[in-house]
Coordinates of N, CA and C in Angstrom, one line a residue:
X1 N -2.3 -27.5 -2.2 CA -3.2 -26.9 -1.3 C -3.7 -25.5 -1.9
X2 N -5.0 -25.3 -2.0 CA -5.4 -24.0 -2.5 C -5.2 -22.8 -1.6
X3 N -5.0 -21.7 -2.2 CA -4.8 -20.4 -1.4 C -6.1 -20.1 -0.7
X4 N -6.0 -19.8 0.6 CA -7.2 -19.3 1.3 C -7.7 -18.0 0.7
X5 N -9.1 -17.8 0.6 CA -9.6 -16.6 0.0 C -9.1 -15.3 0.6
X6 N -8.8 -15.3 1.9 CA -8.3 -14.1 2.5 C -6.9 -13.7 2.1
X7 N -6.2 -14.7 1.5 CA -4.8 -14.4 1.1 C -4.7 -14.4 -0.5
X8 N -5.8 -14.4 -1.2 CA -5.7 -14.3 -2.6 C -5.1 -13.1 -3.1
X9 N -4.0 -13.2 -3.9 CA -3.3 -12.0 -4.3 C -4.1 -11.0 -5.1
X10 N -5.2 -11.5 -5.7 CA -6.1 -10.6 -6.5 C -7.3 -10.2 -5.7
X11 N -7.3 -10.3 -4.4 CA -8.5 -10.0 -3.6 C -8.8 -8.5 -3.7
X12 N -7.9 -7.6 -3.8 CA -8.1 -6.2 -3.8 C -7.6 -5.6 -5.1
X13 N -8.2 -4.5 -5.5 CA -7.8 -3.8 -6.7 C -6.5 -3.1 -6.4
X14 N -5.5 -3.3 -7.2 CA -4.2 -2.7 -7.0 C -4.2 -1.4 -7.8
X15 N -4.0 -0.3 -7.1 CA -4.0 1.1 -7.8 C -2.6 1.5 -8.0
X16 N -2.3 2.5 -8.8 CA -1.0 3.0 -9.1 C -1.0 4.5 -9.0
X17 N 0.0 5.0 -8.3 CA 0.2 6.4 -8.2 C 1.6 6.7 -8.9
X18 N 1.6 7.8 -9.7 CA 2.9 8.2 -10.3 C 3.2 9.7 -9.8
X19 N 2.5 10.1 -8.8 CA 2.7 11.5 -8.4 C 4.1 11.9 -7.9
X20 N 4.9 10.9 -7.5 CA 6.2 11.2 -7.0 C 7.3 10.8 -8.0
X21 N 6.9 10.5 -9.3 CA 7.9 10.2 -10.3 C 8.3 8.8 -10.5
X22 N 7.5 7.9 -9.8 CA 7.7 6.5 -10.0 C 6.4 5.8 -9.9
X23 N 6.3 4.5 -10.3 CA 5.1 3.7 -10.1 C 5.0 3.2 -8.7
X24 N 4.1 3.7 -7.9 CA 3.9 3.2 -6.6 C 2.5 2.5 -6.5
X25 N 2.6 1.2 -6.2 CA 1.4 0.4 -6.1 C 0.8 0.5 -4.7
X26 N -0.6 0.5 -4.6 CA -1.2 0.5 -3.3 C -2.6 0.0 -3.4
X27 N -3.2 -0.3 -2.3 CA -4.6 -0.7 -2.1 C -5.3 0.5 -1.4
X28 N -6.5 0.9 -1.8 CA -7.3 1.9 -1.0 C -8.7 1.3 -0.9
X29 N -9.1 1.1 0.3 CA -10.5 0.6 0.5 C -11.1 1.4 1.6
X30 N -12.5 1.5 1.5 CA -13.2 2.2 2.5 C -13.2 3.7 2.3
X31 N -13.2 4.2 1.1 CA -13.0 5.6 0.7 C -14.1 6.4 1.5
X32 N -13.6 7.5 2.2 CA -14.5 8.3 2.9 C -14.4 8.2 4.4
X33 N -13.8 7.1 4.9 CA -13.6 6.9 6.3 C -12.4 7.7 6.8
X34 N -12.0 7.5 8.0 CA -10.8 8.1 8.6 C -9.6 7.5 8.0
X35 N -8.7 8.2 7.3 CA -7.6 7.6 6.7 C -6.6 6.8 7.7
X36 N -6.3 5.6 7.3 CA -5.3 4.8 8.1 C -4.4 4.2 7.1
X37 N -3.1 4.5 7.3 CA -2.1 4.0 6.4 C -1.4 2.8 7.1
X38 N -1.3 1.7 6.4 CA -0.6 0.5 6.9 C 0.7 0.3 6.1
X39 N 1.8 0.4 6.8 CA 3.1 0.4 6.1 C 3.9 -0.8 6.5
X40 N 4.3 -1.6 5.5 CA 5.1 -2.8 5.7 C 6.5 -2.5 6.1
X41 N 7.2 -3.4 6.7 CA 8.6 -3.3 7.0 C 9.4 -4.0 6.0
X42 N 10.7 -4.1 6.2 CA 11.6 -4.7 5.3 C 11.7 -6.2 5.6
X43 N 11.7 -7.0 4.7 CA 11.5 -6.9 3.2 C 10.1 -7.3 2.8
X44 N 9.1 -6.9 3.5 CA 7.7 -7.3 3.2 C 7.1 -6.5 2.1
X45 N 5.7 -6.7 1.9 CA 5.0 -6.0 0.9 C 3.6 -5.7 1.5
X46 N 2.8 -5.0 0.7 CA 1.4 -4.7 1.2 C 0.6 -5.9 1.5
X47 N 0.9 -7.0 1.0 CA 0.1 -8.2 1.2 C 0.1 -8.7 2.7
X48 N 1.0 -8.3 3.5 CA 1.0 -8.7 4.9 C -0.2 -8.2 5.6
X49 N -0.9 -7.2 5.0 CA -2.1 -6.6 5.6 C -3.4 -7.2 5.0
X50 N -3.3 -8.1 4.1 CA -4.5 -8.7 3.5 C -5.6 -9.0 4.4
X51 N -5.3 -9.7 5.6 CA -6.3 -10.1 6.5 C -6.9 -9.0 7.4
X52 N -6.3 -7.9 7.4 CA -6.8 -6.8 8.3 C -7.5 -5.7 7.6
X53 N -7.4 -5.7 6.3 CA -8.0 -4.5 5.5 C -9.5 -4.5 5.7
X54 N -10.2 -5.6 5.5 CA -11.7 -5.6 5.6 C -12.1 -5.3 7.0
X55 N -11.6 -5.9 8.1 CA -12.0 -5.5 9.4 C -11.8 -4.0 9.7
X56 N -10.7 -3.4 9.2 CA -10.4 -2.0 9.4 C -11.4 -1.1 8.7
X57 N -11.8 -1.5 7.5 CA -12.8 -0.8 6.7 C -14.2 -0.9 7.4
X58 N -14.5 -2.1 7.9 CA -15.8 -2.2 8.7 C -15.8 -1.4 9.9
X59 N -14.6 -1.1 10.5 CA -14.5 -0.2 11.7 C -14.6 1.3 11.3
X60 N -14.7 1.6 10.0 CA -14.9 3.0 9.6 C -13.7 3.7 9.0
X61 N -12.6 2.9 8.8 CA -11.4 3.6 8.3 C -11.3 3.5 6.7
X62 N -10.6 4.5 6.2 CA -10.2 4.4 4.8 C -8.8 3.9 4.8
X63 N -8.6 2.6 4.4 CA -7.4 1.9 4.6 C -6.5 2.1 3.3
X64 N -5.3 2.6 3.5 CA -4.4 2.8 2.4 C -3.2 1.9 2.7
X65 N -2.9 1.0 1.8 CA -1.8 0.0 2.0 C -0.9 0.0 0.8
X66 N 0.3 0.7 0.9 CA 1.2 0.8 -0.2 C 2.3 -0.3 -0.2
X67 N 2.9 -0.5 -1.4 CA 4.2 -1.1 -1.4 C 5.2 0.1 -1.5
X68 N 6.1 0.1 -0.5 CA 7.2 1.1 -0.5 C 8.1 1.0 -1.7
X69 N 8.9 2.0 -2.0 CA 9.8 2.0 -3.1 C 10.6 0.8 -3.2
X70 N 10.5 0.1 -4.4 CA 11.3 -1.1 -4.7 C 10.8 -2.4 -4.1
X71 N 9.6 -2.3 -3.5 CA 9.1 -3.5 -2.9 C 7.8 -3.9 -3.6
X72 N 7.5 -5.2 -3.6 CA 6.2 -5.7 -4.2 C 6.0 -5.2 -5.6
X73 N 4.9 -4.5 -5.9 CA 4.6 -4.0 -7.2 C 5.0 -2.6 -7.5
X74 N 5.8 -2.0 -6.6 CA 6.3 -0.6 -6.8 C 7.7 -0.6 -7.4
X75 N 7.9 0.4 -8.2 CA 9.3 0.6 -8.8 C 10.2 1.2 -7.8
X76 N 11.5 1.1 -8.1 CA 12.5 1.9 -7.4 C 12.5 3.3 -8.0
X77 N 12.5 4.3 -7.1 CA 12.3 5.7 -7.6 C 13.6 6.1 -8.3
X78 N 13.4 6.9 -9.3 CA 14.6 7.4 -10.1 C 15.5 8.3 -9.4
X79 N 15.0 8.9 -8.3 CA 15.9 9.8 -7.5 C 16.9 9.1 -6.7
X80 N 16.8 7.7 -6.6 CA 17.8 6.9 -5.9 C 17.6 6.9 -4.4
X81 N 16.6 7.6 -3.8 CA 16.4 7.6 -2.4 C 15.5 6.4 -2.0
X82 N 15.8 5.8 -0.9 CA 14.9 4.8 -0.3 C 14.9 4.9 1.2
X83 N 15.0 6.1 1.7 CA 15.1 6.3 3.1 C 13.7 6.7 3.7
X84 N 13.7 6.9 5.0 CA 12.4 7.2 5.7 C 11.8 8.5 5.2
X85 N 12.6 9.5 5.0 CA 12.1 10.8 4.5 C 11.4 10.6 3.2
X86 N 12.1 10.0 2.2 CA 11.5 9.8 0.9 C 10.2 9.0 1.0
X87 N 10.2 7.9 1.9 CA 9.0 7.1 2.1 C 7.9 7.9 2.7
X88 N 8.2 8.8 3.6 CA 7.2 9.6 4.2 C 6.5 10.6 3.2
X89 N 7.3 11.1 2.3 CA 6.7 12.0 1.3 C 5.8 11.2 0.3
X90 N 6.3 10.0 0.0 CA 5.4 9.1 -0.8 C 4.1 8.8 -0.2
X91 N 4.1 8.5 1.1 CA 2.9 8.1 1.9 C 2.0 9.3 2.0
X92 N 2.6 10.5 2.2 CA 1.8 11.7 2.2 C 1.0 11.9 0.9
X93 N 1.7 11.7 -0.2 CA 1.1 11.9 -1.5 C -0.1 10.9 -1.7
X94 N 0.0 9.7 -1.1 CA -1.1 8.7 -1.3 C -2.3 9.2 -0.4
X95 N -2.1 9.7 0.8 CA -3.2 10.1 1.6 C -3.9 11.3 1.0
X96 N -3.2 12.1 0.3 CA -3.7 13.3 -0.3 C -4.0 13.2 -1.8
X97 N -4.0 12.0 -2.3 CA -4.3 11.7 -3.7 C -5.7 12.0 -4.1

């Protein structure tokens, strides 16, 4: 069975940030709109948001969808932290990238 177009893993450009000392993968669509960060839970990845990115962009948001440390296409950070505080700093850096 073919993959539905809305679930195609190559549907969006995967960007990479290294601002926090590791490779963090994310999608950013709708540049210039009101920033909206969609954060996956454990053990998910950014791809759980594939179906909602376009509708959110059409609603006027700049949608930022990262893979958290050690998930999906992101590396485990060299500082060894994988807690909420570290994730929040990573997310802040993506919004202000």
